[in-house]
PDB file of N, CA and C in Angstrom:
ATOM      1  N   LEU A 400       8.837  14.871 -13.250  1.00  0.00           N
ATOM      2  CA  LEU A 400       8.795  13.351 -12.820  1.00  0.00           C
ATOM      3  C   LEU A 400       7.567  12.763 -13.429  1.00  0.00           C
ATOM      4  N   LYS A 401       8.022  11.736 -14.241  1.00  0.00           N
ATOM      5  CA  LYS A 401       6.989  10.948 -14.942  1.00  0.00           C
ATOM      6  C   LYS A 401       6.580   9.798 -14.137  1.00  0.00           C
ATOM      7  N   THR A 402       5.404   9.471 -13.839  1.00  0.00           N
ATOM      8  CA  THR A 402       5.018   8.367 -13.058  1.00  0.00           C
ATOM      9  C   THR A 402       4.120   7.391 -13.835  1.00  0.00           C
ATOM     10  N   SER A 403       4.223   6.178 -13.478  1.00  0.00           N
ATOM     11  CA  SER A 403       3.179   5.254 -13.998  1.00  0.00           C
ATOM     12  C   SER A 403       2.639   4.473 -12.907  1.00  0.00           C
ATOM     13  N   ILE A 404       1.693   3.607 -13.108  1.00  0.00           N
ATOM     14  CA  ILE A 404       1.097   2.711 -12.080  1.00  0.00           C
ATOM     15  C   ILE A 404       1.311   1.214 -12.275  1.00  0.00           C
ATOM     16  N   LYS A 405       1.732   0.685 -11.361  1.00  0.00           N
ATOM     17  CA  LYS A 405       1.845  -0.889 -11.365  1.00  0.00           C
ATOM     18  C   LYS A 405       1.240  -1.573 -10.187  1.00  0.00           C
ATOM     19  N   THR A 406       0.747  -2.711 -10.399  1.00  0.00           N
ATOM     20  CA  THR A 406       0.152  -3.466  -9.235  1.00  0.00           C
ATOM     21  C   THR A 406       1.112  -4.314  -8.505  1.00  0.00           C
ATOM     22  N   ILE A 407       1.280  -4.137  -7.211  1.00  0.00           N
ATOM     23  CA  ILE A 407       2.230  -4.901  -6.347  1.00  0.00           C
ATOM     24  C   ILE A 407       1.433  -5.607  -5.296  1.00  0.00           C
ATOM     25  N   THR A 408       1.654  -6.949  -5.149  1.00  0.00           N
ATOM     26  CA  THR A 408       0.910  -7.657  -3.958  1.00  0.00           C
ATOM     27  C   THR A 408       2.003  -7.901  -2.940  1.00  0.00           C
ATOM     28  N   TYR A 409       1.622  -7.417  -1.689  1.00  0.00           N
ATOM     29  CA  TYR A 409       2.592  -7.455  -0.578  1.00  0.00           C
ATOM     30  C   TYR A 409       2.168  -8.823   0.282  1.00  0.00           C
ATOM     31  N   LEU A 410       3.060  -9.689   0.474  1.00  0.00           N
ATOM     32  CA  LEU A 410       2.953 -10.756   1.272  1.00  0.00           C
ATOM     33  C   LEU A 410       3.894 -10.828   2.310  1.00  0.00           C
ATOM     34  N   SER A 411       3.535 -11.439   3.624  1.00  0.00           N
ATOM     35  CA  SER A 411       4.382 -11.588   4.740  1.00  0.00           C
ATOM     36  C   SER A 411       5.176 -12.883   4.486  1.00  0.00           C
ATOM     37  N   ASP A 412       6.014 -13.203   5.478  1.00  0.00           N
ATOM     38  CA  ASP A 412       6.855 -14.373   5.500  1.00  0.00           C
ATOM     39  C   ASP A 412       6.132 -15.666   5.133  1.00  0.00           C
ATOM     40  N   ILE A 413       4.870 -15.781   5.808  1.00  0.00           N
ATOM     41  CA  ILE A 413       4.108 -17.004   5.743  1.00  0.00           C
ATOM     42  C   ILE A 413       3.240 -17.035   4.475  1.00  0.00           C
ATOM     43  N   GLY A 414       3.379 -16.110   3.715  1.00  0.00           N
ATOM     44  CA  GLY A 414       2.563 -15.853   2.466  1.00  0.00           C
ATOM     45  C   GLY A 414       1.491 -14.935   2.395  1.00  0.00           C
ATOM     46  N   CYS A 415       0.918 -14.587   3.638  1.00  0.00           N
ATOM     47  CA  CYS A 415      -0.266 -13.734   3.760  1.00  0.00           C
ATOM     48  C   CYS A 415      -0.284 -13.029   4.957  1.00  0.00           C
ATOM     49  N   LEU A 416      -1.149 -11.996   5.236  1.00  0.00           N
ATOM     50  CA  LEU A 416      -1.151 -11.099   6.354  1.00  0.00           C
ATOM     51  C   LEU A 416      -2.251 -11.581   7.404  1.00  0.00           C
ATOM     52  N   GLU A 417      -2.004 -11.395   8.605  1.00  0.00           N
ATOM     53  CA  GLU A 417      -3.018 -11.457   9.698  1.00  0.00           C
ATOM     54  C   GLU A 417      -3.871 -10.328   9.658  1.00  0.00           C
ATOM     55  N   ILE A 418      -5.006 -10.469  10.431  1.00  0.00           N
ATOM     56  CA  ILE A 418      -5.891  -9.278  10.414  1.00  0.00           C
ATOM     57  C   ILE A 418      -5.413  -8.042  10.754  1.00  0.00           C
ATOM     58  N   GLN A 419      -4.554  -8.003  11.893  1.00  0.00           N
ATOM     59  CA  GLN A 419      -4.005  -6.695  12.433  1.00  0.00           C
ATOM     60  C   GLN A 419      -2.914  -6.151  11.295  1.00  0.00           C
ATOM     61  N   GLY A 420      -2.073  -6.896  10.820  1.00  0.00           N
ATOM     62  CA  GLY A 420      -1.075  -6.429   9.746  1.00  0.00           C
ATOM     63  C   GLY A 420      -1.996  -5.917   8.481  1.00  0.00           C
ATOM     64  N   ALA A 421      -2.987  -6.681   8.126  1.00  0.00           N
ATOM     65  CA  ALA A 421      -3.664  -6.120   6.974  1.00  0.00           C
ATOM     66  C   ALA A 421      -4.336  -4.924   7.195  1.00  0.00           C
ATOM     67  N   SER A 422      -4.957  -4.732   8.372  1.00  0.00           N
ATOM     68  CA  SER A 422      -5.651  -3.476   8.758  1.00  0.00           C
ATOM     69  C   SER A 422      -4.640  -2.192   8.803  1.00  0.00           C
ATOM     70  N   LEU A 423      -3.444  -2.530   9.477  1.00  0.00           N
ATOM     71  CA  LEU A 423      -2.467  -1.353   9.428  1.00  0.00           C
ATOM     72  C   LEU A 423      -2.002  -0.919   8.013  1.00  0.00           C
ATOM     73  N   LEU A 424      -1.836  -1.916   7.320  1.00  0.00           N
ATOM     74  CA  LEU A 424      -1.376  -1.692   5.872  1.00  0.00           C
ATOM     75  C   LEU A 424      -2.559  -1.071   5.066  1.00  0.00           C
ATOM     76  N   ILE A 425      -3.706  -1.369   5.260  1.00  0.00           N
ATOM     77  CA  ILE A 425      -4.781  -0.706   4.673  1.00  0.00           C
ATOM     78  C   ILE A 425      -4.925   0.778   5.021  1.00  0.00           C
ATOM     79  N   GLN A 426      -4.832   1.095   6.300  1.00  0.00           N
ATOM     80  CA  GLN A 426      -4.787   2.364   6.908  1.00  0.00           C
ATOM     81  C   GLN A 426      -3.806   3.289   6.290  1.00  0.00           C
ATOM     82  N   ASN A 427      -2.538   2.684   6.171  1.00  0.00           N
ATOM     83  CA  ASN A 427      -1.538   3.579   5.654  1.00  0.00           C
ATOM     84  C   ASN A 427      -1.749   3.838   4.093  1.00  0.00           C
ATOM     85  N   TYR A 428      -2.253   2.963   3.442  1.00  0.00           N
ATOM     86  CA  TYR A 428      -2.558   3.151   2.052  1.00  0.00           C
ATOM     87  C   TYR A 428      -3.665   4.056   1.747  1.00  0.00           C
ATOM     88  N   ARG A 429      -4.618   3.858   2.582  1.00  0.00           N
ATOM     89  CA  ARG A 429      -5.836   4.741   2.553  1.00  0.00           C
ATOM     90  C   ARG A 429      -5.509   6.281   2.916  1.00  0.00           C
ATOM     91  N   ARG A 430      -4.664   6.471   3.883  1.00  0.00           N
ATOM     92  CA  ARG A 430      -4.219   7.691   4.280  1.00  0.00           C
ATOM     93  C   ARG A 430      -3.300   8.391   3.082  1.00  0.00           C
ATOM     94  N   ARG A 431      -2.608   7.706   2.304  1.00  0.00           N
ATOM     95  CA  ARG A 431      -1.859   8.294   1.212  1.00  0.00           C
ATOM     96  C   ARG A 431      -2.504   8.273  -0.137  1.00  0.00           C
ATOM     97  N   GLY A 432      -3.874   7.767  -0.243  1.00  0.00           N
ATOM     98  CA  GLY A 432      -4.624   7.877  -1.309  1.00  0.00           C
ATOM     99  C   GLY A 432      -4.365   6.754  -2.379  1.00  0.00           C
ATOM    100  N   TYR A 433      -3.753   5.696  -2.002  1.00  0.00           N
ATOM    101  CA  TYR A 433      -3.534   4.530  -2.943  1.00  0.00           C
ATOM    102  C   TYR A 433      -4.708   3.703  -3.169  1.00  0.00           C
ATOM    103  N   GLN A 434      -4.850   3.036  -4.284  1.00  0.00           N
ATOM    104  CA  GLN A 434      -5.889   2.187  -4.608  1.00  0.00           C
ATOM    105  C   GLN A 434      -5.504   0.770  -3.976  1.00  0.00           C
ATOM    106  N   PHE A 435      -6.398   0.097  -3.402  1.00  0.00           N
ATOM    107  CA  PHE A 435      -5.990  -1.257  -2.899  1.00  0.00           C
ATOM    108  C   PHE A 435      -7.138  -2.177  -2.901  1.00  0.00           C
ATOM    109  N   GLN A 436      -6.954  -3.428  -2.865  1.00  0.00           N
ATOM    110  CA  GLN A 436      -7.943  -4.470  -2.707  1.00  0.00           C
ATOM    111  C   GLN A 436      -7.617  -5.425  -1.485  1.00  0.00           C
ATOM    112  N   LYS A 437      -8.487  -5.855  -0.781  1.00  0.00           N
ATOM    113  CA  LYS A 437      -8.397  -6.720   0.238  1.00  0.00           C
ATOM    114  C   LYS A 437      -9.109  -8.167   0.040  1.00  0.00           C
ATOM    115  N   GLY A 438      -8.379  -9.261   0.069  1.00  0.00           N
ATOM    116  CA  GLY A 438      -9.065 -10.432  -0.054  1.00  0.00           C
ATOM    117  C   GLY A 438      -8.606 -11.544   0.700  1.00  0.00           C
ATOM    118  N   LEU A 439      -9.393 -12.635   0.809  1.00  0.00           N
ATOM    119  CA  LEU A 439      -9.022 -13.698   1.634  1.00  0.00           C
ATOM    120  C   LEU A 439      -8.121 -14.615   0.810  1.00  0.00           C
ATOM    121  N   SER A 440      -7.090 -15.453   1.497  1.00  0.00           N
ATOM    122  CA  SER A 440      -6.462 -16.403   0.813  1.00  0.00           C
ATOM    123  C   SER A 440      -7.321 -17.554   0.522  1.00  0.00           C
ATOM    124  N   PRO A 441      -6.842 -18.509  -0.374  1.00  0.00           N
ATOM    125  CA  PRO A 441      -7.665 -19.659  -0.578  1.00  0.00           C
ATOM    126  C   PRO A 441      -8.160 -20.519   0.573  1.00  0.00           C
ATOM    127  N   ASP A 442      -7.253 -20.462   1.573  1.00  0.00           N
ATOM    128  CA  ASP A 442      -7.651 -21.342   2.715  1.00  0.00           C
ATOM    129  C   ASP A 442      -8.442 -20.576   3.815  1.00  0.00           C
ATOM    130  N   PHE A 443      -8.821 -19.342   3.501  1.00  0.00           N
ATOM    131  CA  PHE A 443      -9.786 -18.588   4.337  1.00  0.00           C
ATOM    132  C   PHE A 443      -9.013 -18.208   5.772  1.00  0.00           C
ATOM    133  N   ARG A 444      -7.715 -18.322   5.881  1.00  0.00           N
ATOM    134  CA  ARG A 444      -7.081 -17.993   7.171  1.00  0.00           C
ATOM    135  C   ARG A 444      -6.275 -16.712   7.176  1.00  0.00           C
ATOM    136  N   HIS A 445      -5.885 -16.160   6.132  1.00  0.00           N
ATOM    137  CA  HIS A 445      -5.052 -14.816   6.002  1.00  0.00           C
ATOM    138  C   HIS A 445      -5.588 -13.952   4.927  1.00  0.00           C
ATOM    139  N   TRP A 446      -5.331 -12.731   5.058  1.00  0.00           N
ATOM    140  CA  TRP A 446      -5.759 -11.671   4.128  1.00  0.00           C
ATOM    141  C   TRP A 446      -4.552 -11.348   3.077  1.00  0.00           C
ATOM    142  N   ILE A 447      -5.035 -11.057   1.913  1.00  0.00           N
ATOM    143  CA  ILE A 447      -4.003 -10.685   0.826  1.00  0.00           C
ATOM    144  C   ILE A 447      -4.360  -9.225   0.427  1.00  0.00           C
ATOM    145  N   ILE A 448      -3.354  -8.390   0.474  1.00  0.00           N
ATOM    146  CA  ILE A 448      -3.608  -7.032   0.153  1.00  0.00           C
ATOM    147  C   ILE A 448      -2.875  -6.706  -1.148  1.00  0.00           C
ATOM    148  N   SER A 449      -3.607  -6.233  -2.159  1.00  0.00           N
ATOM    149  CA  SER A 449      -2.977  -5.733  -3.443  1.00  0.00           C
ATOM    150  C   SER A 449      -3.206  -4.179  -3.544  1.00  0.00           C
ATOM    151  N   VAL A 450      -2.141  -3.615  -3.996  1.00  0.00           N
ATOM    152  CA  VAL A 450      -2.148  -2.084  -3.836  1.00  0.00           C
ATOM    153  C   VAL A 450      -1.557  -1.639  -5.241  1.00  0.00           C
ATOM    154  N   ARG A 451      -2.088  -0.628  -5.864  1.00  0.00           N
ATOM    155  CA  ARG A 451      -1.537   0.007  -6.933  1.00  0.00           C
ATOM    156  C   ARG A 451      -0.691   1.231  -6.461  1.00  0.00           C
ATOM    157  N   LEU A 452       0.705   1.246  -6.765  1.00  0.00           N
ATOM    158  CA  LEU A 452       1.741   2.100  -6.304  1.00  0.00           C
ATOM    159  C   LEU A 452       2.279   2.846  -7.471  1.00  0.00           C
ATOM    160  N   PRO A 453       2.576   4.061  -7.377  1.00  0.00           N
ATOM    161  CA  PRO A 453       3.239   4.879  -8.433  1.00  0.00           C
ATOM    162  C   PRO A 453       4.675   4.424  -8.457  1.00  0.00           C
ATOM    163  N   TYR A 454       5.313   4.616  -9.559  1.00  0.00           N
ATOM    164  CA  TYR A 454       6.650   4.388  -9.615  1.00  0.00           C
ATOM    165  C   TYR A 454       7.354   5.323 -10.727  1.00  0.00           C
ATOM    166  N   SER A 455       8.530   5.572 -10.516  1.00  0.00           N
ATOM    167  CA  SER A 455       9.259   6.473 -11.496  1.00  0.00           C
ATOM    168  C   SER A 455       9.924   5.687 -12.623  1.00  0.00           C
ATOM    169  N   GLU A 456      10.071   6.197 -13.785  1.00  0.00           N
ATOM    170  CA  GLU A 456      10.702   5.640 -15.035  1.00  0.00           C
ATOM    171  C   GLU A 456      12.284   5.564 -14.657  1.00  0.00           C
ATOM    172  N   ARG A 457      12.801   6.384 -13.732  1.00  0.00           N
ATOM    173  CA  ARG A 457      14.249   6.645 -13.590  1.00  0.00           C
ATOM    174  C   ARG A 457      14.499   5.572 -12.292  1.00  0.00           C
ATOM    175  N   PRO A 458      15.728   4.960 -12.389  1.00  0.00           N
ATOM    176  CA  PRO A 458      16.073   4.188 -11.212  1.00  0.00           C
ATOM    177  C   PRO A 458      16.403   4.979  -9.991  1.00  0.00           C
ATOM    178  N   PRO A 459      16.097   4.444  -8.800  1.00  0.00           N
ATOM    179  CA  PRO A 459      16.477   5.355  -7.655  1.00  0.00           C
ATOM    180  C   PRO A 459      17.962   5.741  -7.432  1.00  0.00           C
ATOM    181  N   ARG A 460      18.179   6.931  -6.952  1.00  0.00           N
ATOM    182  CA  ARG A 460      19.520   7.357  -6.696  1.00  0.00           C
ATOM    183  C   ARG A 460      20.230   6.645  -5.633  1.00  0.00           C
ATOM    184  N   PRO A 461      21.512   6.219  -5.681  1.00  0.00           N
ATOM    185  CA  PRO A 461      22.139   5.740  -4.672  1.00  0.00           C
ATOM    186  C   PRO A 461      22.436   6.700  -3.530  1.00  0.00           C
ATOM    187  N   SER A 462      22.353   6.250  -2.220  1.00  0.00           N
ATOM    188  CA  SER A 462      22.610   7.152  -1.082  1.00  0.00           C
ATOM    189  C   SER A 462      24.048   7.455  -1.107  1.00  0.00           C
ATOM    190  N   ARG A 463      24.284   8.815  -0.879  1.00  0.00           N
ATOM    191  CA  ARG A 463      25.700   9.398  -0.730  1.00  0.00           C
ATOM    192  C   ARG A 463      26.125   9.530   0.698  1.00  0.00           C
ATOM    193  N   THR A 464      25.394   8.914   1.640  1.00  0.00           N
ATOM    194  CA  THR A 464      25.615   9.041   3.071  1.00  0.00           C
ATOM    195  C   THR A 464      27.061   8.520   3.438  1.00  0.00           C
ATOM    196  N   TYR A 465      27.527   7.343   2.971  1.00  0.00           N
ATOM    197  CA  TYR A 465      28.715   6.740   3.349  1.00  0.00           C
ATOM    198  C   TYR A 465      29.840   6.908   2.197  1.00  0.00           C
ATOM    199  N   GLN A 466      29.503   7.776   1.311  1.00  0.00           N
ATOM    200  CA  GLN A 466      30.528   7.974   0.202  1.00  0.00           C
ATOM    201  C   GLN A 466      31.480   9.201   0.641  1.00  0.00           C
ATOM    202  N   GLN A 467      32.763   8.962   0.382  1.00  0.00           N
ATOM    203  CA  GLN A 467      33.664  10.163   0.673  1.00  0.00           C
ATOM    204  C   GLN A 467      33.679  11.049  -0.625  1.00  0.00           C
ATOM    205  N   ARG A 468      33.932  12.300  -0.546  1.00  0.00           N
ATOM    206  CA  ARG A 468      34.120  13.140  -1.566  1.00  0.00           C
ATOM    207  C   ARG A 468      35.103  12.670  -2.661  1.00  0.00           C
ATOM    208  N   ILE A 469      36.122  12.141  -2.327  1.00  0.00           N
ATOM    209  CA  ILE A 469      37.223  11.662  -3.149  1.00  0.00           C
ATOM    210  C   ILE A 469      36.677  10.710  -4.142  1.00  0.00           C
ATOM    211  N   TRP A 470      35.717   9.863  -3.805  1.00  0.00           N
ATOM    212  CA  TRP A 470      35.203   8.750  -4.554  1.00  0.00           C
ATOM    213  C   TRP A 470      34.246   9.249  -5.616  1.00  0.00           C
ATOM    214  N   ARG A 471      33.645  10.639  -5.477  1.00  0.00           N
ATOM    215  CA  ARG A 471      32.636  10.985  -6.398  1.00  0.00           C
ATOM    216  C   ARG A 471      33.246  11.352  -7.703  1.00  0.00           C
TER     217      ARG A 471
END
């Protein structure tokens, strides 16, 4: 499995995260060993979390949960 690193910024519906959501997200990323950055939005009201996540060069496999054998 060949993996690379890319940076993804996660934003909530309103554009940024509240304090509780940001700390939960940081806690999950810290536990998994990912690199992240926490910063304030330009209006100083919300947090923006940037994280470096590994990804595979191959596209994800489709789920076969709802496929019948005859269709494969």
